[in-house]
Amino acid sequence: MKLKLIMLAIVAFMTLQVNANDYRDMEPLKLDTPEMKPELVELPANPFTSSRVSTDYTMNTTSSQGMDFSFFKQKTNPNVKPYKFMDDLTFVGIPLFVAGWIVKSEKNGFKQQTKHSLVTNFKSGVDDYLQFLGPVATVGLKVAGVEGRSDWPRLLASAAMSYGIMAGLVNGIKYTAKEMRPDGTSANSWPSGHTATAFVGATILHKEYGLTRSPWFSVLGYGTATATGVMRVLNNRHWISDVLSGAGIGIMSAELAYAFSDLLFKNKGLLRGDISGDHNIVDHPSFFSVSMGMGFGARNMDFDMDAIQGYESEDGEKNMMNLKFGTSTSVAAEGAYFFNKYFGIGGRLRVNSSPIKGWDKIIDYGWQDLAYAYEAVDSEGDKAFSSMVEKMFDDVDFVIESDHLTEFTADLGAYFNLPISKRFALGSKLLIGRSIMQEVNLDAISSGKCIDTDSKGNPVQSDKEYSTTWDYFTVGGNNTMKFGTGISLTYAYKSNFAWKLFLDYDFARKTYTMTYDPDGYVKDAMPSVYQEIIKEDARALDPETQSIKKNMNNFVLGGSFVVNF
């Protein structure tokens, strides 16, 4: 037993000795460590709210996500080209302001008097809110996290300076020039503050997002600003000269403010640069534009009032009513697709609104007719009836419901482009389209107690009340074909954007009809007299009409904001 134990111990010892010899000549274990190089990387301040973080922990700053409320935190993205002082000015506001100043003398259309008033059909308060679309859109996009040109501090500084410059210029001129508004309410018409405010906001939106994101932001801004100016004219709160000068001040104010921001901030606070592209007027003349201008041309009509009223002048001379129209407001949206550098097809939608001059003369005819009617009654010797008619006429009021002859046009045709440099091009067009007119309208209002007859047929004052409003005087034109052409000079100050100065000419032969109804009150005010008159002549109290055919030559001088695509 002992021998077995001794033999087992010897075998175990020999086995261990063999295993040890197997590892005796092996080299010691070595660990390979990677080479470490120091390198600086940019990490987000808060990785949980950063925009987008890549796998190497560097932040991509070309886009952002989430709401942005870091109003006072300065932020600058890399690789954004800084703007130099006055590097981004177009100076387009200067000719707009000067154009408004030149036509400022047109403020002589309507004068407020005691027995007539101006209450136009077009009444809208949308322009009171539409003027703020630019800043609302800019701030909304910014808060939503859509990066524009500037960070919050730079944007707020640019906007504050824009509105500060605009307010100083507008109010300084308003209370120095003291121009009466067309509705006669106050002497602070020129220039239009609403329009200036709208174009400041449009220019801010254009610079922040139109130049850096999409040109359609610019179209939205300038389109609504133009609509604001047009509504100020249609609301009878401003003349076309006020709107043109206001638009010029708005654009100039924002461009000057951004120039000062470029000087103060330099490259700090810039998040995005201008859109890159080659959509220039040489290789890519296709465009969409929003334009505003002023119209001139043959703007008068002569109607024979003797023929309408049935009177003959003692000296044999015709009593002509000469209607004159002032400088019209013109706003248009226009676009064309070019097949090559020189030729394309496109269309235009335009509204021309021409204020009528001489309403006082038209109303004088109204009072003249009332006087003739009173004299006819008074000459019959019935003093009681004459007194009743006189009181009735004293209560008549005239209300101007529509003081603009408005033309809506839609045109299609050929467009031509002649590049003269990388930034300038000459243009022309040949258009054919349709012209639709909206009439001018003077209403009369009469109310009081009716004049009736007793059982013996004598006129008596009735206890029955009446109130009537009727179309006393209207002028309108028929819808007809029109032809147009024009020349333009385009200046491309960015790859996608341009300003255009244009002179358009339009021709149409129209039939204008004047309707004159001085007796519209008789049916309600004197029902018995009315029945007696129409028994003798059923059409005796019908409105009088007169039509004239006239060649209308219309020139429009204006400017356009252009997007090339």
mmCIF file of N, CA and C in Angstrom, residues 156-278:
data_model
loop_
_atom_site.group_PDB
_atom_site.id
_atom_site.type_symbol
_atom_site.label_atom_id
_atom_site.label_comp_id
_atom_site.label_asym_id
_atom_site.label_seq_id
_atom_site.Cartn_x
_atom_site.Cartn_y
_atom_site.Cartn_z
ATOM 1 N N LEU A 156 -33.085 91.460 -33.482
ATOM 2 C CA LEU A 156 -33.817 92.465 -32.715
ATOM 3 C C LEU A 156 -33.219 93.856 -32.902
ATOM 4 N N ALA A 157 -31.895 93.933 -32.971
ATOM 5 C CA ALA A 157 -31.253 95.233 -33.195
ATOM 6 C C ALA A 157 -31.585 95.774 -34.576
ATOM 7 N N SER A 158 -31.547 94.920 -35.593
ATOM 8 C CA SER A 158 -31.859 95.358 -36.956
ATOM 9 C C SER A 158 -33.308 95.812 -37.060
ATOM 10 N N ALA A 159 -34.219 95.051 -36.460
ATOM 11 C CA ALA A 159 -35.640 95.402 -36.525
ATOM 12 C C ALA A 159 -35.919 96.702 -35.781
ATOM 13 N N ALA A 160 -35.322 96.862 -34.596
ATOM 14 C CA ALA A 160 -35.551 98.080 -33.824
ATOM 15 C C ALA A 160 -35.060 99.316 -34.581
ATOM 16 N N MET A 161 -33.882 99.215 -35.181
ATOM 17 C CA MET A 161 -33.373 100.348 -35.960
ATOM 18 C C MET A 161 -34.240 100.597 -37.195
ATOM 19 N N SER A 162 -34.744 99.528 -37.834
ATOM 20 C CA SER A 162 -35.588 99.675 -39.023
ATOM 21 C C SER A 162 -36.842 100.477 -38.709
ATOM 22 N N TYR A 163 -37.555 100.061 -37.665
ATOM 23 C CA TYR A 163 -38.797 100.758 -37.321
ATOM 24 C C TYR A 163 -38.524 102.136 -36.729
ATOM 25 N N GLY A 164 -37.384 102.293 -36.035
ATOM 26 C CA GLY A 164 -37.030 103.607 -35.502
ATOM 27 C C GLY A 164 -36.756 104.615 -36.602
ATOM 28 N N ILE A 165 -35.970 104.217 -37.603
ATOM 29 C CA ILE A 165 -35.687 105.110 -38.735
ATOM 30 C C ILE A 165 -36.965 105.436 -39.492
ATOM 31 N N MET A 166 -37.788 104.411 -39.724
ATOM 32 C CA MET A 166 -39.036 104.616 -40.458
ATOM 33 C C MET A 166 -39.958 105.579 -39.716
ATOM 34 N N ALA A 167 -40.137 105.372 -38.410
ATOM 35 C CA ALA A 167 -41.037 106.224 -37.636
ATOM 36 C C ALA A 167 -40.563 107.672 -37.629
ATOM 37 N N GLY A 168 -39.250 107.865 -37.505
ATOM 38 C CA GLY A 168 -38.724 109.223 -37.518
ATOM 39 C C GLY A 168 -38.952 109.929 -38.840
ATOM 40 N N LEU A 169 -38.706 109.215 -39.947
ATOM 41 C CA LEU A 169 -38.896 109.815 -41.271
ATOM 42 C C LEU A 169 -40.364 110.088 -41.559
ATOM 43 N N VAL A 170 -41.220 109.098 -41.291
ATOM 44 C CA VAL A 170 -42.642 109.249 -41.611
ATOM 45 C C VAL A 170 -43.270 110.382 -40.815
ATOM 46 N N ASN A 171 -43.072 110.379 -39.506
ATOM 47 C CA ASN A 171 -43.712 111.403 -38.678
ATOM 48 C C ASN A 171 -43.100 112.775 -38.892
ATOM 49 N N GLY A 172 -41.786 112.811 -39.135
ATOM 50 C CA GLY A 172 -41.164 114.094 -39.418
ATOM 51 C C GLY A 172 -41.718 114.742 -40.670
ATOM 52 N N ILE A 173 -41.953 113.929 -41.716
ATOM 53 C CA ILE A 173 -42.494 114.467 -42.966
ATOM 54 C C ILE A 173 -43.989 114.760 -42.832
ATOM 55 N N LYS A 174 -44.726 113.857 -42.178
ATOM 56 C CA LYS A 174 -46.166 114.029 -42.030
ATOM 57 C C LYS A 174 -46.508 115.389 -41.428
ATOM 58 N N TYR A 175 -45.869 115.715 -40.315
ATOM 59 C CA TYR A 175 -46.256 116.910 -39.580
ATOM 60 C C TYR A 175 -45.506 118.147 -40.037
ATOM 61 N N THR A 176 -44.693 117.975 -41.086
ATOM 62 C CA THR A 176 -44.083 119.128 -41.751
ATOM 63 C C THR A 176 -44.850 119.462 -43.024
ATOM 64 N N ALA A 177 -45.152 118.417 -43.825
ATOM 65 C CA ALA A 177 -45.877 118.628 -45.076
ATOM 66 C C ALA A 177 -47.342 119.000 -44.833
ATOM 67 N N LYS A 178 -47.981 118.386 -43.832
ATOM 68 C CA LYS A 178 -49.369 118.665 -43.471
ATOM 69 C C LYS A 178 -50.319 118.534 -44.665
ATOM 70 N N GLU A 179 -50.232 117.405 -45.341
ATOM 71 C CA GLU A 179 -51.108 117.132 -46.478
ATOM 72 C C GLU A 179 -52.441 116.563 -45.997
ATOM 73 N N MET A 180 -53.532 117.104 -46.520
ATOM 74 C CA MET A 180 -54.865 116.645 -46.126
ATOM 75 C C MET A 180 -55.154 115.272 -46.718
ATOM 76 N N ARG A 181 -55.762 114.406 -45.909
ATOM 77 C CA ARG A 181 -56.175 113.093 -46.398
ATOM 78 C C ARG A 181 -57.318 113.251 -47.411
ATOM 79 N N PRO A 182 -57.470 112.290 -48.313
ATOM 80 C CA PRO A 182 -58.557 112.409 -49.300
ATOM 81 C C PRO A 182 -59.945 112.409 -48.689
ATOM 82 N N ASP A 183 -60.120 111.823 -47.504
ATOM 83 C CA ASP A 183 -61.440 111.861 -46.872
ATOM 84 C C ASP A 183 -61.626 113.103 -46.004
ATOM 85 N N GLY A 184 -60.617 113.980 -45.976
ATOM 86 C CA GLY A 184 -60.747 115.250 -45.280
ATOM 87 C C GLY A 184 -60.718 115.162 -43.772
ATOM 88 N N THR A 185 -60.242 114.064 -43.184
ATOM 89 C CA THR A 185 -60.301 113.896 -41.740
ATOM 90 C C THR A 185 -59.128 114.534 -40.999
ATOM 91 N N SER A 186 -57.940 114.554 -41.597
ATOM 92 C CA SER A 186 -56.766 115.100 -40.908
ATOM 93 C C SER A 186 -55.698 115.477 -41.920
ATOM 94 N N ALA A 187 -54.781 116.337 -41.492
ATOM 95 C CA ALA A 187 -53.731 116.835 -42.381
ATOM 96 C C ALA A 187 -52.410 116.110 -42.109
ATOM 97 N N ASN A 188 -52.420 114.813 -42.248
ATOM 98 C CA ASN A 188 -51.187 114.019 -42.063
ATOM 99 C C ASN A 188 -51.169 112.845 -43.055
ATOM 100 N N SER A 189 -51.474 113.150 -44.305
ATOM 101 C CA SER A 189 -51.645 112.092 -45.286
ATOM 102 C C SER A 189 -50.325 111.575 -45.861
ATOM 103 N N TRP A 190 -49.428 112.485 -46.236
ATOM 104 C CA TRP A 190 -48.189 112.103 -46.930
ATOM 105 C C TRP A 190 -47.028 112.086 -45.961
ATOM 106 N N PRO A 191 -46.274 110.971 -45.927
ATOM 107 C CA PRO A 191 -46.466 109.670 -46.596
ATOM 108 C C PRO A 191 -47.318 108.730 -45.754
ATOM 109 N N SER A 192 -47.635 107.565 -46.318
ATOM 110 C CA SER A 192 -48.493 106.591 -45.635
ATOM 111 C C SER A 192 -47.697 105.797 -44.606
ATOM 112 N N GLY A 193 -48.086 105.912 -43.333
ATOM 113 C CA GLY A 193 -47.417 105.168 -42.277
ATOM 114 C C GLY A 193 -47.703 103.683 -42.345
ATOM 115 N N HIS A 194 -48.948 103.307 -42.692
ATOM 116 C CA HIS A 194 -49.279 101.885 -42.831
ATOM 117 C C HIS A 194 -48.407 101.227 -43.893
ATOM 118 N N THR A 195 -48.276 101.909 -45.033
ATOM 119 C CA THR A 195 -47.490 101.333 -46.128
ATOM 120 C C THR A 195 -46.020 101.246 -45.754
ATOM 121 N N ALA A 196 -45.491 102.276 -45.114
ATOM 122 C CA ALA A 196 -44.092 102.249 -44.679
ATOM 123 C C ALA A 196 -43.848 101.109 -43.698
ATOM 124 N N THR A 197 -44.766 100.929 -42.747
ATOM 125 C CA THR A 197 -44.641 99.830 -41.782
ATOM 126 C C THR A 197 -44.666 98.479 -42.489
ATOM 127 N N ALA A 198 -45.559 98.334 -43.462
ATOM 128 C CA ALA A 198 -45.669 97.064 -44.183
ATOM 129 C C ALA A 198 -44.390 96.758 -44.958
ATOM 130 N N PHE A 199 -43.798 97.757 -45.588
ATOM 131 C CA PHE A 199 -42.600 97.508 -46.390
ATOM 132 C C PHE A 199 -41.354 97.339 -45.523
ATOM 133 N N VAL A 200 -41.329 97.910 -44.338
ATOM 134 C CA VAL A 200 -40.243 97.591 -43.404
ATOM 135 C C VAL A 200 -40.297 96.109 -43.054
ATOM 136 N N GLY A 201 -41.479 95.623 -42.668
ATOM 137 C CA GLY A 201 -41.622 94.213 -42.314
ATOM 138 C C GLY A 201 -41.326 93.290 -43.479
ATOM 139 N N ALA A 202 -41.746 93.687 -44.690
ATOM 140 C CA ALA A 202 -41.484 92.861 -45.874
ATOM 141 C C ALA A 202 -39.990 92.770 -46.150
ATOM 142 N N THR A 203 -39.273 93.879 -45.987
ATOM 143 C CA THR A 203 -37.827 93.868 -46.235
ATOM 144 C C THR A 203 -37.094 93.050 -45.194
ATOM 145 N N ILE A 204 -37.536 93.101 -43.930
ATOM 146 C CA ILE A 204 -36.926 92.261 -42.889
ATOM 147 C C ILE A 204 -37.133 90.789 -43.215
ATOM 148 N N LEU A 205 -38.364 90.415 -43.590
ATOM 149 C CA LEU A 205 -38.639 89.021 -43.961
ATOM 150 C C LEU A 205 -37.810 88.618 -45.169
ATOM 151 N N HIS A 206 -37.668 89.527 -46.120
ATOM 152 C CA HIS A 206 -36.865 89.259 -47.317
ATOM 153 C C HIS A 206 -35.410 88.991 -46.957
ATOM 154 N N LYS A 207 -34.839 89.818 -46.112
ATOM 155 C CA LYS A 207 -33.427 89.665 -45.766
ATOM 156 C C LYS A 207 -33.177 88.451 -44.879
ATOM 157 N N GLU A 208 -34.095 88.178 -43.960
ATOM 158 C CA GLU A 208 -33.879 87.079 -43.016
ATOM 159 C C GLU A 208 -34.145 85.711 -43.649
ATOM 160 N N TYR A 209 -35.208 85.608 -44.448
ATOM 161 C CA TYR A 209 -35.600 84.291 -44.950
ATOM 162 C C TYR A 209 -35.708 84.216 -46.478
ATOM 163 N N GLY A 210 -36.050 85.325 -47.123
ATOM 164 C CA GLY A 210 -36.125 85.285 -48.578
ATOM 165 C C GLY A 210 -34.769 85.088 -49.216
ATOM 166 N N LEU A 211 -33.767 85.807 -48.715
ATOM 167 C CA LEU A 211 -32.419 85.693 -49.265
ATOM 168 C C LEU A 211 -31.706 84.419 -48.832
ATOM 169 N N THR A 212 -32.097 83.866 -47.687
ATOM 170 C CA THR A 212 -31.348 82.738 -47.125
ATOM 171 C C THR A 212 -32.069 81.401 -47.223
ATOM 172 N N ARG A 213 -33.391 81.408 -47.352
ATOM 173 C CA ARG A 213 -34.163 80.155 -47.346
ATOM 174 C C ARG A 213 -34.886 79.910 -48.667
ATOM 175 N N SER A 214 -35.823 80.792 -48.988
ATOM 176 C CA SER A 214 -36.623 80.612 -50.197
ATOM 177 C C SER A 214 -37.092 81.975 -50.688
ATOM 178 N N PRO A 215 -37.016 82.247 -51.975
ATOM 179 C CA PRO A 215 -37.480 83.544 -52.487
ATOM 180 C C PRO A 215 -38.971 83.772 -52.319
ATOM 181 N N TRP A 216 -39.723 82.721 -52.075
ATOM 182 C CA TRP A 216 -41.166 82.887 -51.930
ATOM 183 C C TRP A 216 -41.533 83.575 -50.622
ATOM 184 N N PHE A 217 -40.640 83.553 -49.633
ATOM 185 C CA PHE A 217 -40.851 84.383 -48.449
ATOM 186 C C PHE A 217 -40.843 85.858 -48.840
ATOM 187 N N SER A 218 -39.971 86.227 -49.765
ATOM 188 C CA SER A 218 -39.904 87.612 -50.233
ATOM 189 C C SER A 218 -41.160 87.980 -51.005
ATOM 190 N N VAL A 219 -41.629 87.071 -51.845
ATOM 191 C CA VAL A 219 -42.859 87.329 -52.600
ATOM 192 C C VAL A 219 -44.034 87.534 -51.645
ATOM 193 N N LEU A 220 -44.122 86.702 -50.614
ATOM 194 C CA LEU A 220 -45.179 86.836 -49.616
ATOM 195 C C LEU A 220 -45.112 88.198 -48.934
ATOM 196 N N GLY A 221 -43.912 88.584 -48.511
ATOM 197 C CA GLY A 221 -43.768 89.844 -47.795
ATOM 198 C C GLY A 221 -44.091 91.051 -48.641
ATOM 199 N N TYR A 222 -43.482 91.136 -49.815
ATOM 200 C CA TYR A 222 -43.705 92.304 -50.664
ATOM 201 C C TYR A 222 -45.094 92.299 -51.292
ATOM 202 N N GLY A 223 -45.657 91.119 -51.521
ATOM 203 C CA GLY A 223 -47.016 91.056 -52.045
ATOM 204 C C GLY A 223 -48.035 91.607 -51.060
ATOM 205 N N THR A 224 -47.933 91.214 -49.793
ATOM 206 C CA THR A 224 -48.872 91.716 -48.782
ATOM 207 C C THR A 224 -48.627 93.190 -48.482
ATOM 208 N N ALA A 225 -47.377 93.637 -48.553
ATOM 209 C CA ALA A 225 -47.096 95.058 -48.350
ATOM 210 C C ALA A 225 -47.722 95.893 -49.460
ATOM 211 N N THR A 226 -47.630 95.409 -50.696
ATOM 212 C CA THR A 226 -48.262 96.099 -51.806
ATOM 213 C C THR A 226 -49.781 96.135 -51.640
ATOM 214 N N ALA A 227 -50.361 95.017 -51.205
ATOM 215 C CA ALA A 227 -51.812 94.976 -50.976
ATOM 216 C C ALA A 227 -52.220 95.966 -49.886
ATOM 217 N N THR A 228 -51.382 96.121 -48.878
ATOM 218 C CA THR A 228 -51.667 97.091 -47.820
ATOM 219 C C THR A 228 -51.742 98.501 -48.386
ATOM 220 N N GLY A 229 -50.768 98.859 -49.228
ATOM 221 C CA GLY A 229 -50.774 100.188 -49.822
ATOM 222 C C GLY A 229 -51.983 100.428 -50.696
ATOM 223 N N VAL A 230 -52.366 99.438 -51.485
ATOM 224 C CA VAL A 230 -53.523 99.593 -52.365
ATOM 225 C C VAL A 230 -54.803 99.770 -51.552
ATOM 226 N N MET A 231 -54.954 99.016 -50.483
ATOM 227 C CA MET A 231 -56.154 99.142 -49.660
ATOM 228 C C MET A 231 -56.228 100.492 -48.958
ATOM 229 N N ARG A 232 -55.067 101.092 -48.644
ATOM 230 C CA ARG A 232 -55.086 102.429 -48.063
ATOM 231 C C ARG A 232 -55.683 103.441 -49.048
ATOM 232 N N VAL A 233 -55.409 103.244 -50.348
ATOM 233 C CA VAL A 233 -55.976 104.129 -51.361
ATOM 234 C C VAL A 233 -57.466 103.851 -51.526
ATOM 235 N N LEU A 234 -57.843 102.571 -51.630
ATOM 236 C CA LEU A 234 -59.248 102.222 -51.841
ATOM 237 C C LEU A 234 -60.115 102.587 -50.633
ATOM 238 N N ASN A 235 -59.523 102.564 -49.453
ATOM 239 C CA ASN A 235 -60.243 102.978 -48.248
ATOM 240 C C ASN A 235 -60.364 104.497 -48.149
ATOM 241 N N ASN A 236 -59.804 105.207 -49.136
ATOM 242 C CA ASN A 236 -59.843 106.660 -49.194
ATOM 243 C C ASN A 236 -59.109 107.313 -48.026
ATOM 244 N N ARG A 237 -58.104 106.621 -47.511
ATOM 245 C CA ARG A 237 -57.285 107.165 -46.435
ATOM 246 C C ARG A 237 -55.990 107.772 -46.956
ATOM 247 N N HIS A 238 -55.615 107.410 -48.174
ATOM 248 C CA HIS A 238 -54.360 107.922 -48.722
ATOM 249 C C HIS A 238 -54.467 108.099 -50.228
ATOM 250 N N TRP A 239 -53.615 108.979 -50.746
ATOM 251 C CA TRP A 239 -53.437 109.148 -52.175
ATOM 252 C C TRP A 239 -52.348 108.195 -52.655
ATOM 253 N N ILE A 240 -52.277 107.988 -53.967
ATOM 254 C CA ILE A 240 -51.254 107.109 -54.518
ATOM 255 C C ILE A 240 -49.859 107.645 -54.196
ATOM 256 N N SER A 241 -49.690 108.968 -54.151
ATOM 257 C CA SER A 241 -48.386 109.540 -53.815
ATOM 258 C C SER A 241 -47.962 109.173 -52.394
ATOM 259 N N ASP A 242 -48.923 109.117 -51.468
ATOM 260 C CA ASP A 242 -48.609 108.733 -50.088
ATOM 261 C C ASP A 242 -48.094 107.307 -50.013
ATOM 262 N N VAL A 243 -48.723 106.437 -50.797
ATOM 263 C CA VAL A 243 -48.360 105.019 -50.780
ATOM 264 C C VAL A 243 -46.975 104.793 -51.386
ATOM 265 N N LEU A 244 -46.705 105.448 -52.529
ATOM 266 C CA LEU A 244 -45.397 105.293 -53.166
ATOM 267 C C LEU A 244 -44.278 105.775 -52.249
ATOM 268 N N SER A 245 -44.460 106.936 -51.656
ATOM 269 C CA SER A 245 -43.424 107.462 -50.762
ATOM 270 C C SER A 245 -43.298 106.612 -49.506
ATOM 271 N N GLY A 246 -44.415 106.119 -48.990
ATOM 272 C CA GLY A 246 -44.353 105.240 -47.816
ATOM 273 C C GLY A 246 -43.601 103.962 -48.104
ATOM 274 N N ALA A 247 -43.842 103.369 -49.281
ATOM 275 C CA ALA A 247 -43.111 102.152 -49.656
ATOM 276 C C ALA A 247 -41.622 102.432 -49.762
ATOM 277 N N GLY A 248 -41.264 103.569 -50.360
ATOM 278 C CA GLY A 248 -39.854 103.921 -50.473
ATOM 279 C C GLY A 248 -39.190 104.101 -49.123
ATOM 280 N N ILE A 249 -39.874 104.785 -48.201
ATOM 281 C CA ILE A 249 -39.319 104.985 -46.856
ATOM 282 C C ILE A 249 -39.159 103.655 -46.134
ATOM 283 N N GLY A 250 -40.149 102.759 -46.266
ATOM 284 C CA GLY A 250 -40.064 101.463 -45.590
ATOM 285 C C GLY A 250 -38.866 100.652 -46.040
ATOM 286 N N ILE A 251 -38.647 100.577 -47.368
ATOM 287 C CA ILE A 251 -37.523 99.806 -47.885
ATOM 288 C C ILE A 251 -36.195 100.454 -47.485
ATOM 289 N N MET A 252 -36.109 101.775 -47.633
ATOM 290 C CA MET A 252 -34.871 102.473 -47.267
ATOM 291 C C MET A 252 -34.537 102.293 -45.790
ATOM 292 N N SER A 253 -35.541 102.391 -44.928
ATOM 293 C CA SER A 253 -35.309 102.290 -43.485
ATOM 294 C C SER A 253 -34.731 100.931 -43.108
ATOM 295 N N ALA A 254 -35.320 99.860 -43.640
ATOM 296 C CA ALA A 254 -34.830 98.517 -43.308
ATOM 297 C C ALA A 254 -33.436 98.286 -43.888
ATOM 298 N N GLU A 255 -33.188 98.748 -45.087
ATOM 299 C CA GLU A 255 -31.865 98.537 -45.685
ATOM 300 C C GLU A 255 -30.795 99.318 -44.934
ATOM 301 N N LEU A 256 -31.104 100.537 -44.502
ATOM 302 C CA LEU A 256 -30.141 101.312 -43.722
ATOM 303 C C LEU A 256 -29.880 100.643 -42.373
ATOM 304 N N ALA A 257 -30.943 100.142 -41.737
ATOM 305 C CA ALA A 257 -30.779 99.484 -40.441
ATOM 306 C C ALA A 257 -29.893 98.250 -40.559
ATOM 307 N N TYR A 258 -30.086 97.452 -41.587
ATOM 308 C CA TYR A 258 -29.247 96.262 -41.771
ATOM 309 C C TYR A 258 -27.812 96.649 -42.118
ATOM 310 N N ALA A 259 -27.634 97.767 -42.801
ATOM 311 C CA ALA A 259 -26.275 98.243 -43.074
ATOM 312 C C ALA A 259 -25.570 98.621 -41.771
ATOM 313 N N PHE A 260 -26.282 99.289 -40.863
ATOM 314 C CA PHE A 260 -25.694 99.635 -39.573
ATOM 315 C C PHE A 260 -25.413 98.391 -38.740
ATOM 316 N N SER A 261 -26.298 97.392 -38.821
ATOM 317 C CA SER A 261 -26.052 96.134 -38.107
ATOM 318 C C SER A 261 -24.799 95.442 -38.643
ATOM 319 N N ASP A 262 -24.614 95.462 -39.961
ATOM 320 C CA ASP A 262 -23.405 94.872 -40.535
ATOM 321 C C ASP A 262 -22.163 95.600 -40.040
ATOM 322 N N LEU A 263 -22.275 96.898 -39.816
ATOM 323 C CA LEU A 263 -21.144 97.678 -39.311
ATOM 324 C C LEU A 263 -20.887 97.394 -37.837
ATOM 325 N N LEU A 264 -21.947 97.245 -37.043
ATOM 326 C CA LEU A 264 -21.800 97.060 -35.607
ATOM 327 C C LEU A 264 -21.438 95.622 -35.238
ATOM 328 N N PHE A 265 -22.142 94.657 -35.836
ATOM 329 C CA PHE A 265 -21.953 93.259 -35.447
ATOM 330 C C PHE A 265 -20.864 92.562 -36.262
ATOM 331 N N LYS A 266 -20.564 93.097 -37.430
ATOM 332 C CA LYS A 266 -19.602 92.469 -38.347
ATOM 333 C C LYS A 266 -20.020 91.028 -38.621
ATOM 334 N N ASN A 267 -19.177 90.036 -38.283
ATOM 335 C CA ASN A 267 -19.533 88.642 -38.578
ATOM 336 C C ASN A 267 -20.210 87.938 -37.408
ATOM 337 N N LYS A 268 -20.472 88.644 -36.325
ATOM 338 C CA LYS A 268 -21.105 88.031 -35.154
ATOM 339 C C LYS A 268 -22.618 87.960 -35.355
ATOM 340 N N GLY A 269 -23.171 86.844 -34.956
ATOM 341 C CA GLY A 269 -24.614 86.689 -35.012
ATOM 342 C C GLY A 269 -25.158 86.290 -36.358
ATOM 343 N N LEU A 270 -24.321 85.887 -37.301
ATOM 344 C CA LEU A 270 -24.781 85.437 -38.608
ATOM 345 C C LEU A 270 -24.957 83.928 -38.606
ATOM 346 N N LEU A 271 -26.135 83.464 -38.999
ATOM 347 C CA LEU A 271 -26.441 82.033 -38.980
ATOM 348 C C LEU A 271 -26.481 81.428 -40.375
ATOM 349 N N ARG A 272 -26.919 82.197 -41.367
ATOM 350 C CA ARG A 272 -27.019 81.683 -42.732
ATOM 351 C C ARG A 272 -26.618 82.780 -43.713
ATOM 352 N N GLY A 273 -26.018 82.359 -44.812
ATOM 353 C CA GLY A 273 -25.675 83.279 -45.879
ATOM 354 C C GLY A 273 -26.718 83.253 -46.977
ATOM 355 N N ASP A 274 -26.461 83.986 -48.027
ATOM 356 C CA ASP A 274 -27.401 84.054 -49.139
ATOM 357 C C ASP A 274 -27.510 82.706 -49.850
ATOM 358 N N ILE A 275 -28.680 82.482 -50.453
ATOM 359 C CA ILE A 275 -28.896 81.275 -51.239
ATOM 360 C C ILE A 275 -27.917 81.252 -52.403
ATOM 361 N N SER A 276 -27.263 80.136 -52.576
ATOM 362 C CA SER A 276 -26.370 79.998 -53.719
ATOM 363 C C SER A 276 -27.155 79.497 -54.909
ATOM 364 N N GLY A 277 -26.766 79.927 -56.093
ATOM 365 C CA GLY A 277 -27.447 79.499 -57.304
ATOM 366 C C GLY A 277 -27.035 80.347 -58.476
ATOM 367 N N ASP A 278 -27.442 79.929 -59.645
ATOM 368 C CA ASP A 278 -27.080 80.648 -60.855
ATOM 369 C C ASP A 278 -28.321 81.124 -61.603
#
